[in-house]
């Protein structure tokens, strides 16, 4: 029985069978036997999560524009489906042709969060693909990975043949062209990998030796052969006007997390928050043209049938004339009963008026991310926002009838004291006071949410340690007790143990491969879902591997220590990051790229706003 028949025979026994049927609007159909390269785009999580990811849709449609490539999608099945697949000997399959993943030439994973790493291994296991790259010869697909977590690829380096660093539109096509040559001439896998390493933006971990000191830190990272790059530089698209963007998008037939058309309006962020990895690895800032964005919106609404459009970026307010763009798009879509959403919007009186215009019936929840409770700590993290900014906007919002407010903070930031935590309480109390004095026409909904600081590679805080789990618990309890004094405040915080594991893998090295294998054997998967995350299993995985996880998460590192990700050039100089780290100790801020060039190094890409400044 072929895989498709087996799958359809069992679907009536699983939750949400639409996850496994494919055949959505705009799904690409090709004859798999008439293409040169078959590419499996694997999102290592549930269908509903993966189908909300814009990068998947861009690369899926871009690769399928070429007649010689067929890109199909693979998602990790939920537990109930995995159990039935195991019982009925059904390997993991693609949604387009129900092919098993060993039938593909290239398996490409996107790495959006560290706690998806065991999911990635589970996909390979369900496909009967050996986990380790060294166990896969020319008879197996090439396994590649990209996405933000690939900026510290080392924990996965034993499993992935090569990593794509940076923006994938150009480099993925160059890699596939090389693969066609490899497939036609039938040369050895290692020869292919050596050739691939010559493509800018490709990192092949098996081509490097890593030595360690007796203290456990890295002594050296050196190429095994001459000609292999000592440093691998990420790729960017210099001019976003020339980059591919689909004019129609695959549209799910079941509800997914973000059930809408997403329109990317620019890449990069100019703000320079010192904890934020995305703010550094996506530099420089590059904008898309307003007219082309409007035209794309109209096309996507026509071809997808979606009833919501979202303008996506790291900081939507930084798009020039974003209010004008939003109103132009709104005029095009509102008579079609299509909604517009504006995430990552910096709030002021103008944007509040815009939000009120967008949603005339219900007032959306206003979200602020001060990140820290005091101005001193906000200066430490270079979060250029003041309490006056927050309170004046809140006052205007209440006067306009908005009543739902949510604020995001981080606990455990470098140099944080209990006074900084008390500052969070003070902000919440002040907002409640403003509400009491300003607006009594509606009931206030005030939410306070905290996460725990996770040091990330390629940021000024990459040398900082994370606080212990016990200290996380103490800080969260301390704040919770304080906030109890304010009636009506809803407080939530991120899982301590999950935050700890994120810190381990965000700064880990290749010796964590055994830990990941152990965790998989112990049943760890879907770890990003707190209901299914079991810290005791992870503790056992570390113990069995003889690895102390606090070595990776808690330890403060010296500026001269060789870091696992030093092999990668994100475009931001290490000297700049050290300078920023030192400035944080003195609570000195750095202006955004819009105000002044801080000479971070991103000008070497010769694109975006920083290139325009030199």
Coordinates of C-alpha atoms in Angstrom, one line a residue:
X1 CA 0.0 0.0 0.0
X2 CA 1.4 3.4 -0.9
X3 CA 2.0 6.0 1.8
X4 CA -1.0 8.2 0.8
X5 CA -3.4 5.3 1.1
X6 CA -2.0 4.3 4.5
X7 CA -2.3 7.9 5.8
X8 CA -5.9 8.3 4.7
X9 CA -6.8 5.0 6.2
X10 CA -5.8 6.3 9.7
X11 CA -6.9 9.9 9.6
X12 CA -10.3 9.3 11.2
X13 CA -8.4 8.3 14.4
X14 CA -6.3 11.4 14.9
X15 CA -6.9 14.9 16.1
X16 CA -7.2 17.6 13.3
X17 CA -6.7 15.3 10.3
X18 CA -6.4 18.5 8.1
X19 CA -2.8 18.7 9.3
X20 CA -1.9 15.7 7.1
X21 CA -4.0 16.1 4.0
X22 CA -2.3 18.9 2.1
X23 CA -4.2 20.0 -1.0
X24 CA -4.6 23.6 0.3
X25 CA -5.3 26.7 -1.9
X26 CA -2.2 27.5 -4.0
X27 CA -0.4 24.3 -3.1
X28 CA 2.1 23.6 -5.9
X29 CA 1.5 20.4 -7.9
X30 CA 4.2 19.0 -10.2
X31 CA 5.3 15.7 -11.6
X32 CA 8.0 14.7 -9.1
X33 CA 9.6 12.5 -11.7
X34 CA 10.2 15.3 -14.1
X35 CA 12.3 17.6 -12.0
X36 CA 16.0 17.6 -11.3
X37 CA 16.0 18.4 -7.6
X38 CA 13.4 17.4 -5.0
X39 CA 13.6 19.7 -1.9
X40 CA 11.8 18.9 1.4
X41 CA 11.1 22.0 3.4
X42 CA 10.8 20.7 7.0
X43 CA 9.3 22.8 9.7
X44 CA 10.2 21.0 12.9
X45 CA 6.9 21.6 14.7
X46 CA 3.2 21.2 14.1
X47 CA 1.5 22.2 10.8
X48 CA -0.4 25.0 12.5
X49 CA 2.9 26.6 13.6
X50 CA 4.8 26.0 10.4
X51 CA 2.1 27.3 8.2
X52 CA 2.1 30.6 10.0
X53 CA 5.8 31.1 9.1
X54 CA 6.4 33.7 6.3
X55 CA 9.9 32.3 5.4
X56 CA 8.4 28.9 4.6
X57 CA 6.0 30.5 2.2
X58 CA 8.6 32.7 0.5
X59 CA 11.1 29.8 -0.1
X60 CA 8.3 27.3 -1.0
X61 CA 6.9 29.4 -3.8
X62 CA 10.3 30.8 -4.9
X63 CA 11.8 27.3 -5.4
X64 CA 8.7 26.1 -7.1
X65 CA 9.0 28.9 -9.6
X66 CA 11.8 27.0 -11.2
X67 CA 10.7 24.1 -13.4
X68 CA 13.7 21.9 -12.4
X69 CA 12.9 22.1 -8.6
X70 CA 10.0 20.6 -6.7
X71 CA 9.8 21.9 -3.1
X72 CA 7.4 20.1 -0.8
X73 CA 6.5 20.6 2.9
X74 CA 7.0 18.3 5.9
X75 CA 5.8 19.0 9.4
X76 CA 6.3 17.0 12.6
X77 CA 3.1 15.0 13.3
X78 CA 1.4 15.3 16.7
X79 CA 1.8 12.5 19.3
X80 CA -1.4 10.7 18.3
X81 CA -0.4 10.6 14.6
X82 CA 3.1 9.5 15.4
X83 CA 1.8 6.6 17.5
X84 CA -0.4 5.4 14.6
X85 CA 2.3 5.9 12.1
X86 CA 4.6 3.7 14.1
X87 CA 2.0 1.0 14.5
X88 CA 1.2 1.0 10.8
X89 CA 4.9 1.5 9.7
X90 CA 4.2 4.8 8.0
X91 CA 7.4 7.0 7.7
X92 CA 7.1 10.7 7.9
X93 CA 5.9 12.1 4.5
X94 CA 5.5 15.3 2.5
X95 CA 2.0 16.9 2.0
X96 CA 2.3 17.4 -1.7
X97 CA 3.1 13.9 -3.0
X98 CA 3.1 11.8 0.2
X99 CA 6.7 11.0 -0.5
X100 CA 8.9 9.8 2.4
X101 CA 11.8 12.1 3.2
X102 CA 14.5 9.7 2.1
X103 CA 13.1 10.1 -1.5
X104 CA 14.2 13.8 -1.6
X105 CA 17.6 15.2 -2.7
X106 CA 17.8 17.9 0.0
X107 CA 16.0 18.1 3.3
X108 CA 16.0 21.7 4.6
X109 CA 15.1 22.6 8.1
X110 CA 14.3 26.1 9.4
X111 CA 15.5 26.8 13.0
X112 CA 13.3 29.4 14.6
X113 CA 13.8 28.5 18.3
X114 CA 16.3 26.4 20.2
X115 CA 13.7 24.1 21.8
X116 CA 12.8 22.7 18.4
X117 CA 16.1 20.8 18.1
X118 CA 14.7 17.5 19.3
X119 CA 11.8 17.9 16.9
X120 CA 14.4 18.1 14.1
X121 CA 15.9 14.9 15.2
X122 CA 12.5 13.3 15.5
X123 CA 11.7 14.2 11.9
X124 CA 14.9 12.4 10.8
X125 CA 14.1 9.4 13.0
X126 CA 10.6 9.2 11.7
X127 CA 12.0 9.2 8.2
X128 CA 14.5 6.4 8.9
X129 CA 17.4 8.8 8.2
X130 CA 20.5 8.4 10.3
X131 CA 20.8 11.3 12.7
X132 CA 24.4 12.0 12.4
X133 CA 25.8 13.5 9.2
X134 CA 28.8 11.2 9.4
X135 CA 26.4 8.2 9.1
X136 CA 24.9 9.5 5.9
X137 CA 26.7 8.8 2.7
X138 CA 25.8 9.6 -0.9
X139 CA 22.7 7.4 -0.8
X140 CA 21.0 9.8 1.7
X141 CA 19.6 13.3 1.1
X142 CA 21.8 16.3 2.0
X143 CA 20.4 17.8 5.3
X144 CA 20.6 21.6 5.5
X145 CA 19.4 24.2 8.0
X146 CA 18.9 27.9 8.2
X147 CA 17.0 30.5 10.2
X148 CA 18.0 32.6 13.2
X149 CA 19.3 29.7 15.4
X150 CA 21.8 28.8 12.7
X151 CA 23.8 31.9 14.0
X152 CA 25.0 29.5 16.7
X153 CA 24.8 26.2 14.8
X154 CA 27.2 24.2 16.9
X155 CA 24.7 22.2 19.1
X156 CA 23.4 20.7 15.8
X157 CA 26.7 20.5 14.0
X158 CA 26.9 16.7 14.2
X159 CA 23.5 16.3 12.6
X160 CA 23.4 18.9 9.8
X161 CA 25.5 18.7 6.7
X162 CA 25.6 22.4 6.1
X163 CA 24.0 25.6 7.4
X164 CA 22.7 28.5 5.3
X165 CA 23.6 31.8 7.2
X166 CA 21.4 34.8 6.6
X167 CA 18.8 35.5 4.0
X168 CA 18.2 32.4 1.9
X169 CA 16.7 33.6 -1.4
X170 CA 19.9 33.8 -3.4
X171 CA 22.2 31.3 -1.6
X172 CA 19.7 28.5 -1.6
X173 CA 19.4 28.6 -5.4
X174 CA 23.2 28.7 -5.7
X175 CA 23.4 25.6 -3.5
X176 CA 20.8 23.8 -5.5
X177 CA 22.6 24.5 -8.8
X178 CA 25.7 23.0 -7.2
X179 CA 23.7 20.0 -6.1
X180 CA 22.5 19.4 -9.6
X181 CA 26.2 19.2 -10.7
X182 CA 26.9 16.8 -7.8
X183 CA 24.0 14.6 -8.7
X184 CA 24.8 14.5 -12.4
X185 CA 28.6 13.8 -11.9
X186 CA 28.1 11.5 -8.9
X187 CA 31.1 12.8 -6.9
X188 CA 31.6 12.0 -3.3
X189 CA 29.5 13.8 -0.6
X190 CA 32.6 15.3 1.1
X191 CA 33.7 16.8 -2.3
X192 CA 30.2 18.3 -2.6
X193 CA 30.4 19.8 0.9
X194 CA 33.9 21.2 0.2
X195 CA 32.5 22.9 -3.0
X196 CA 29.5 24.1 -1.0
X197 CA 31.7 25.7 1.6
X198 CA 33.0 28.0 -1.1
X199 CA 29.6 29.6 -1.5
X200 CA 29.3 32.7 0.6
X201 CA 26.9 32.1 3.5
X202 CA 27.4 28.3 3.7
X203 CA 28.9 26.8 6.8
X204 CA 29.9 23.1 6.7
X205 CA 30.7 22.1 10.3
X206 CA 32.3 18.8 9.4
X207 CA 35.1 20.7 7.7
X208 CA 36.4 22.2 10.9
X209 CA 38.3 20.9 13.9
X210 CA 37.4 22.2 17.3
X211 CA 39.8 21.8 20.2
X212 CA 39.1 22.5 23.9
X213 CA 41.1 23.6 26.9
X214 CA 41.3 21.6 30.1
X215 CA 38.8 24.1 31.6
X216 CA 36.3 23.2 28.9
X217 CA 36.4 26.4 26.8
X218 CA 37.2 26.3 23.2
X219 CA 41.0 26.4 22.4
X220 CA 40.7 26.7 18.6
X221 CA 38.4 26.3 15.6
X222 CA 40.4 25.5 12.4
X223 CA 39.5 24.4 8.9
X224 CA 40.6 20.8 8.1
X225 CA 41.7 21.7 4.6
X226 CA 43.3 24.6 2.9
X227 CA 40.8 26.8 1.0
X228 CA 38.0 26.3 3.5
X229 CA 36.9 29.8 4.8
X230 CA 38.3 30.6 8.3
X231 CA 35.2 32.8 8.8
X232 CA 31.8 32.4 7.1
X233 CA 30.0 35.6 6.4
X234 CA 26.2 35.7 6.3
X235 CA 24.3 36.6 3.1
X236 CA 21.8 39.4 2.8
X237 CA 19.6 40.7 -0.1
X238 CA 21.1 44.2 -0.7
X239 CA 18.1 45.6 -2.5
X240 CA 14.7 44.3 -1.3
X241 CA 13.0 45.7 -4.4
X242 CA 14.7 43.0 -6.4
X243 CA 14.0 40.1 -4.0
X244 CA 11.4 37.5 -4.8
X245 CA 8.1 37.7 -2.9
X246 CA 5.2 35.4 -3.8
X247 CA 2.2 37.0 -5.5
X248 CA 0.1 34.1 -4.2
X249 CA 0.6 32.2 -1.0
X250 CA -0.4 28.7 0.0
X251 CA -3.4 29.1 2.3
X252 CA -4.3 26.5 4.9
X253 CA -7.7 24.9 5.0
X254 CA -7.7 24.5 8.8
X255 CA -7.1 27.2 11.3
X256 CA -3.5 27.9 12.0
X257 CA -1.8 30.2 14.6
X258 CA -1.6 33.2 12.3
X259 CA -4.4 32.8 9.8
X260 CA -3.6 35.7 7.5
X261 CA -1.6 37.0 4.6
X262 CA 1.7 38.4 5.9
X263 CA 3.4 41.2 4.1
X264 CA 7.0 41.9 4.8
X265 CA 7.6 45.7 4.7
X266 CA 11.3 45.8 5.7
X267 CA 14.2 43.8 7.1
X268 CA 16.5 44.6 10.0
X269 CA 16.1 46.8 13.0
X270 CA 17.9 50.1 13.8
X271 CA 17.2 50.2 17.6
X272 CA 20.1 48.1 19.0
X273 CA 18.5 46.6 22.1
X274 CA 21.5 44.8 23.6
X275 CA 19.7 41.6 24.5
X276 CA 18.0 41.2 21.1
X277 CA 19.6 38.8 18.6
X278 CA 17.3 39.7 15.8
X279 CA 18.3 43.4 16.1
X280 CA 21.9 42.5 15.2
X281 CA 21.8 39.4 12.9
X282 CA 19.3 41.0 10.4
X283 CA 21.2 44.3 10.0
X284 CA 21.3 46.5 7.9
X285 CA 17.8 48.0 7.7
X286 CA 16.3 47.8 4.2
X287 CA 12.9 49.0 3.2
X288 CA 10.5 47.8 0.5
X289 CA 8.8 50.3 -1.8
X290 CA 5.3 51.4 -0.8
X291 CA 3.8 51.1 -4.2
X292 CA 5.0 47.5 -4.7
X293 CA 3.7 46.6 -1.2
X294 CA 0.3 47.9 -2.1
X295 CA 0.3 46.0 -5.4
X296 CA 1.4 42.8 -3.6
X297 CA -1.4 43.2 -1.0
X298 CA -4.0 43.4 -3.7
X299 CA -2.7 40.3 -5.5
X300 CA -2.4 38.3 -2.3
X301 CA -6.0 39.1 -1.2
X302 CA -7.2 38.1 -4.7
X303 CA -5.3 34.8 -4.8
X304 CA -5.5 33.6 -1.2
X305 CA -9.0 34.3 0.0
X306 CA -7.6 35.5 3.4
X307 CA -9.6 37.9 5.4
X308 CA -6.6 39.6 7.2
X309 CA -3.4 41.2 6.1
X310 CA -0.5 41.8 8.5
X311 CA 2.3 44.2 7.9
X312 CA 5.4 42.4 9.2
X313 CA 8.8 43.7 10.4
X314 CA 10.8 43.9 13.6
X315 CA 9.6 47.4 14.3
X316 CA 6.7 48.4 12.1
X317 CA 6.7 52.1 13.2
X318 CA 10.2 52.6 11.7
X319 CA 8.8 52.1 8.2
X320 CA 8.8 55.6 6.6
X321 CA 5.2 56.9 6.5
X322 CA 3.8 53.7 7.9
X323 CA 0.5 55.5 8.7
X324 CA 0.1 56.5 5.1
X325 CA 1.0 53.0 3.9
X326 CA -1.5 51.5 6.3
X327 CA -4.3 53.9 5.3
X328 CA -3.7 53.3 1.6
X329 CA -3.9 49.5 2.1
X330 CA -6.9 49.9 4.3
X331 CA -8.7 51.7 1.5
X332 CA -8.0 48.9 -0.8
X333 CA -9.2 46.1 1.5
X334 CA -11.8 47.3 4.0
X335 CA -14.7 47.2 1.5
X336 CA -13.8 43.5 0.9
X337 CA -14.2 42.9 4.6
X338 CA -10.5 42.2 5.0
X339 CA -8.8 43.3 8.2
X340 CA -5.5 44.9 8.7
X341 CA -3.1 44.1 11.6
X342 CA -0.1 46.1 12.6
X343 CA 2.1 44.1 15.0
X344 CA 5.4 45.6 16.5
X345 CA 3.9 49.1 16.3
X346 CA 5.4 51.8 18.6
X347 CA 2.4 53.5 20.1
X348 CA 1.8 57.3 20.2
X349 CA -1.2 59.5 19.5
X350 CA -0.9 59.0 15.7
X351 CA -0.7 55.3 15.8
X352 CA -3.5 55.1 18.4
X353 CA -5.7 57.0 16.0
X354 CA -4.7 54.6 13.2
X355 CA -5.5 51.6 15.4
X356 CA -8.9 53.1 16.2
X357 CA -9.6 53.6 12.5
X358 CA -8.5 50.0 11.7
X359 CA -10.7 48.4 14.3
X360 CA -13.8 50.5 14.5
X361 CA -15.8 47.9 16.5
X362 CA -13.5 46.4 19.2
X363 CA -10.5 48.1 20.7
X364 CA -7.4 46.0 20.3
X365 CA -5.1 45.2 23.2
X366 CA -2.3 47.8 23.4
X367 CA 1.1 46.2 24.0
X368 CA 4.2 47.9 25.3
X369 CA 7.6 46.3 25.8
X370 CA 9.5 48.5 28.3
X371 CA 11.5 45.3 29.1
X372 CA 12.8 46.8 32.4
X373 CA 11.2 48.6 35.4
X374 CA 13.6 51.5 35.8
X375 CA 15.2 54.0 33.4
X376 CA 18.6 52.9 34.6
X377 CA 18.1 49.4 33.5
X378 CA 16.4 50.4 30.3
X379 CA 19.6 52.4 29.6
X380 CA 21.7 49.3 30.4
X381 CA 19.8 47.3 27.7
X382 CA 19.7 50.3 25.4
X383 CA 15.9 50.3 25.3
X384 CA 15.3 53.9 24.2
X385 CA 11.9 54.3 25.8
X386 CA 11.0 56.5 28.8
X387 CA 8.2 56.2 31.3
X388 CA 6.9 59.5 30.0
X389 CA 6.6 57.9 26.6
X390 CA 4.5 55.1 28.1
X391 CA 2.4 57.2 30.5
X392 CA 1.5 59.9 28.0
X393 CA 0.5 57.3 25.4
X394 CA -1.5 55.4 28.0
X395 CA -3.3 58.6 29.0
X396 CA -4.2 59.3 25.4
X397 CA -5.3 55.7 24.9
X398 CA -7.7 55.8 27.9
X399 CA -9.1 59.1 26.7
X400 CA -9.8 57.4 23.3
X401 CA -11.5 54.5 24.9
X402 CA -8.9 51.8 24.8
X403 CA -9.1 49.6 27.9
X404 CA -6.9 46.6 27.3
X405 CA -3.2 47.1 28.0
X406 CA -0.4 44.5 28.2
X407 CA 3.2 45.2 29.2
X408 CA 6.2 42.9 28.6
X409 CA 9.3 42.9 30.8
X410 CA 12.3 40.7 31.3
X411 CA 13.7 39.5 34.7
X412 CA 17.3 38.6 35.3
X413 CA 18.8 41.3 33.0
X414 CA 22.4 42.1 33.6
X415 CA 22.9 44.4 36.6
X416 CA 19.3 44.0 37.7
X417 CA 18.5 44.6 41.4
X418 CA 15.2 44.3 43.3
X419 CA 14.7 48.0 42.9
X420 CA 14.4 47.4 39.2
X421 CA 11.8 44.8 39.8
X422 CA 9.9 47.2 42.1
X423 CA 10.0 49.6 39.1
X424 CA 7.7 47.2 37.2
X425 CA 5.2 47.3 40.1
X426 CA 5.5 51.2 40.1
X427 CA 4.7 51.3 36.4
X428 CA 1.7 49.1 36.8
X429 CA 0.4 51.1 39.7
X430 CA 0.9 54.4 37.8
X431 CA -1.1 53.0 34.9
X432 CA -3.9 52.0 37.2
X433 CA -3.9 55.5 38.7
X434 CA -4.1 57.1 35.3
X435 CA -7.0 54.9 34.5
X436 CA -8.8 55.9 37.7
X437 CA -8.3 59.6 37.0
X438 CA -8.9 59.5 33.3
X439 CA -11.4 56.9 32.2
X440 CA -14.2 55.2 34.1
X441 CA -16.3 54.4 31.1
X442 CA -14.9 51.0 30.6
X443 CA -13.2 48.2 32.7
X444 CA -9.4 48.2 32.6
X445 CA -7.7 45.0 31.6
X446 CA -4.0 45.3 32.6
X447 CA -1.6 42.4 31.9
X448 CA 2.0 42.2 33.0
X449 CA 4.1 39.4 31.4
X450 CA 7.7 38.6 32.2
X451 CA 10.2 36.4 30.5
X452 CA 13.7 35.6 31.8
X453 CA 16.8 37.0 30.1
X454 CA 18.5 34.5 27.8
X455 CA 21.9 35.5 26.6
X456 CA 22.1 35.2 22.8
X457 CA 25.0 34.9 20.3
X458 CA 26.0 37.9 18.3
X459 CA 24.6 40.4 20.9
X460 CA 26.5 42.7 23.3
X461 CA 25.1 40.5 26.1
X462 CA 26.6 37.2 24.6
X463 CA 29.2 37.2 27.4
X464 CA 26.7 37.6 30.2
X465 CA 25.5 34.6 32.3
X466 CA 21.9 33.7 33.0
X467 CA 20.7 33.8 36.6
X468 CA 20.0 30.4 38.3
X469 CA 16.6 28.7 38.3
X470 CA 16.3 29.5 42.1
X471 CA 16.9 33.2 41.5
X472 CA 14.4 33.2 38.6
X473 CA 11.8 31.7 41.1
X474 CA 12.7 34.3 43.7
X475 CA 12.4 37.2 41.4
X476 CA 9.1 36.0 39.9
X477 CA 7.6 35.4 43.4
X478 CA 8.8 38.9 44.5
X479 CA 7.1 40.6 41.7
X480 CA 4.0 38.5 42.0
X481 CA 3.6 39.4 45.7
X482 CA 4.0 43.1 44.8
X483 CA 1.5 43.1 41.9
X484 CA -1.1 41.4 44.1
X485 CA -1.5 44.8 45.8
X486 CA -2.9 46.2 42.6
X487 CA -6.4 45.0 42.0
X488 CA -7.2 43.7 38.5
X489 CA -3.6 43.1 37.3
X490 CA -3.0 39.8 35.6
X491 CA 0.6 38.6 36.0
X492 CA 2.1 35.8 34.0
X493 CA 5.7 34.6 33.5
X494 CA 7.7 32.3 31.3
X495 CA 8.7 28.8 32.5
X496 CA 12.0 28.9 34.5
X497 CA 13.2 25.5 33.3
X498 CA 12.4 26.2 29.7
X499 CA 14.3 29.5 29.8
X500 CA 17.3 27.6 31.3
X501 CA 17.3 25.1 28.4
X502 CA 17.0 28.0 25.9
X503 CA 20.1 29.6 27.4
X504 CA 22.0 26.4 27.2
X505 CA 21.4 25.8 23.5
X506 CA 21.6 29.4 22.5
X507 CA 25.3 29.5 23.6
X508 CA 26.1 25.8 23.4
X509 CA 28.9 24.0 21.5
X510 CA 29.1 20.8 19.5
X511 CA 29.5 18.7 22.7
X512 CA 25.8 19.1 23.2
X513 CA 25.1 16.6 20.4
X514 CA 25.0 13.7 22.8
X515 CA 22.6 15.5 25.1
X516 CA 20.2 16.0 22.2
X517 CA 20.4 12.4 21.3
X518 CA 19.8 11.3 24.9
X519 CA 16.8 13.7 25.2
X520 CA 15.3 12.3 22.0
X521 CA 15.7 8.7 23.4
X522 CA 14.0 9.9 26.6
X523 CA 11.0 11.1 24.6
X524 CA 11.7 14.9 24.5
X525 CA 9.9 16.6 21.7
X526 CA 7.6 19.6 21.3
X527 CA 9.6 21.1 24.1
X528 CA 8.6 24.6 23.3
X529 CA 5.1 23.6 24.4
X530 CA 5.3 24.0 28.2
X531 CA 2.6 21.3 28.7
X532 CA 4.9 18.7 27.1
X533 CA 8.3 20.0 28.4
X534 CA 9.7 17.8 31.1
X535 CA 12.8 19.2 32.8
X536 CA 13.5 16.0 34.6
X537 CA 14.1 14.2 31.3
X538 CA 16.5 17.0 30.2
X539 CA 18.4 16.7 33.5
X540 CA 18.7 13.0 32.9
X541 CA 19.9 13.6 29.3
X542 CA 22.7 15.9 30.6
X543 CA 23.6 13.6 33.4
X544 CA 23.9 10.6 31.1
X545 CA 26.1 12.7 28.7
X546 CA 28.3 13.9 31.6
X547 CA 27.6 17.5 30.8
X548 CA 26.9 20.3 33.3
X549 CA 24.3 22.5 31.6
X550 CA 25.1 25.5 33.9
X551 CA 28.6 25.6 32.1
X552 CA 26.7 26.9 29.1
X553 CA 23.9 29.0 30.6
X554 CA 25.2 30.5 33.8
X555 CA 28.8 31.2 33.1
X556 CA 30.0 34.8 32.4
X557 CA 32.5 34.7 29.6
X558 CA 35.6 36.8 29.1
X559 CA 35.8 39.0 26.0
X560 CA 38.9 37.1 24.9
X561 CA 37.3 33.7 25.1
X562 CA 36.8 31.9 21.8
X563 CA 33.0 31.5 21.4
X564 CA 31.5 28.6 19.5
X565 CA 29.9 30.9 17.0
X566 CA 33.1 33.0 16.3
X567 CA 33.4 31.1 13.0
X568 CA 30.4 33.2 11.8
X569 CA 30.5 36.8 10.7
X570 CA 27.0 38.3 11.2
X571 CA 28.2 41.6 9.8
X572 CA 28.4 43.3 13.2
X573 CA 32.0 43.5 14.4
X574 CA 33.0 41.7 17.6
X575 CA 34.8 44.9 18.7
X576 CA 31.6 46.8 18.4
X577 CA 29.7 44.3 20.5
X578 CA 32.5 44.5 23.2
X579 CA 32.2 48.3 23.1
X580 CA 28.4 48.0 23.6
X581 CA 28.8 45.5 26.4
X582 CA 31.2 47.9 28.2
X583 CA 28.7 50.8 27.7
X584 CA 26.0 48.7 29.2
X585 CA 28.0 48.5 32.5
X586 CA 27.9 52.3 32.7
X587 CA 24.2 52.5 31.6
X588 CA 25.2 54.5 28.5
X589 CA 22.9 54.4 25.5
X590 CA 23.7 54.2 21.8
X591 CA 21.5 56.0 19.3
X592 CA 19.5 54.1 16.7
X593 CA 20.8 53.8 13.2
X594 CA 18.3 56.4 12.1
X595 CA 19.9 59.0 14.3
X596 CA 23.6 58.3 13.9
X597 CA 25.8 55.5 12.5
X598 CA 27.5 53.7 15.3
X599 CA 30.0 52.0 13.0
X600 CA 28.9 48.5 13.9
X601 CA 30.3 47.0 10.7
X602 CA 27.2 46.4 8.7
X603 CA 28.3 48.9 6.1
X604 CA 30.4 46.1 4.6
X605 CA 27.2 44.7 3.0
X606 CA 26.9 47.9 1.0
X607 CA 23.1 48.0 1.3
X608 CA 20.3 49.5 3.3
X609 CA 20.2 52.6 5.4
X610 CA 23.7 52.4 6.7
X611 CA 25.2 52.3 3.2
X612 CA 23.2 55.4 2.4
X613 CA 24.9 57.2 5.4
X614 CA 28.5 56.6 4.3

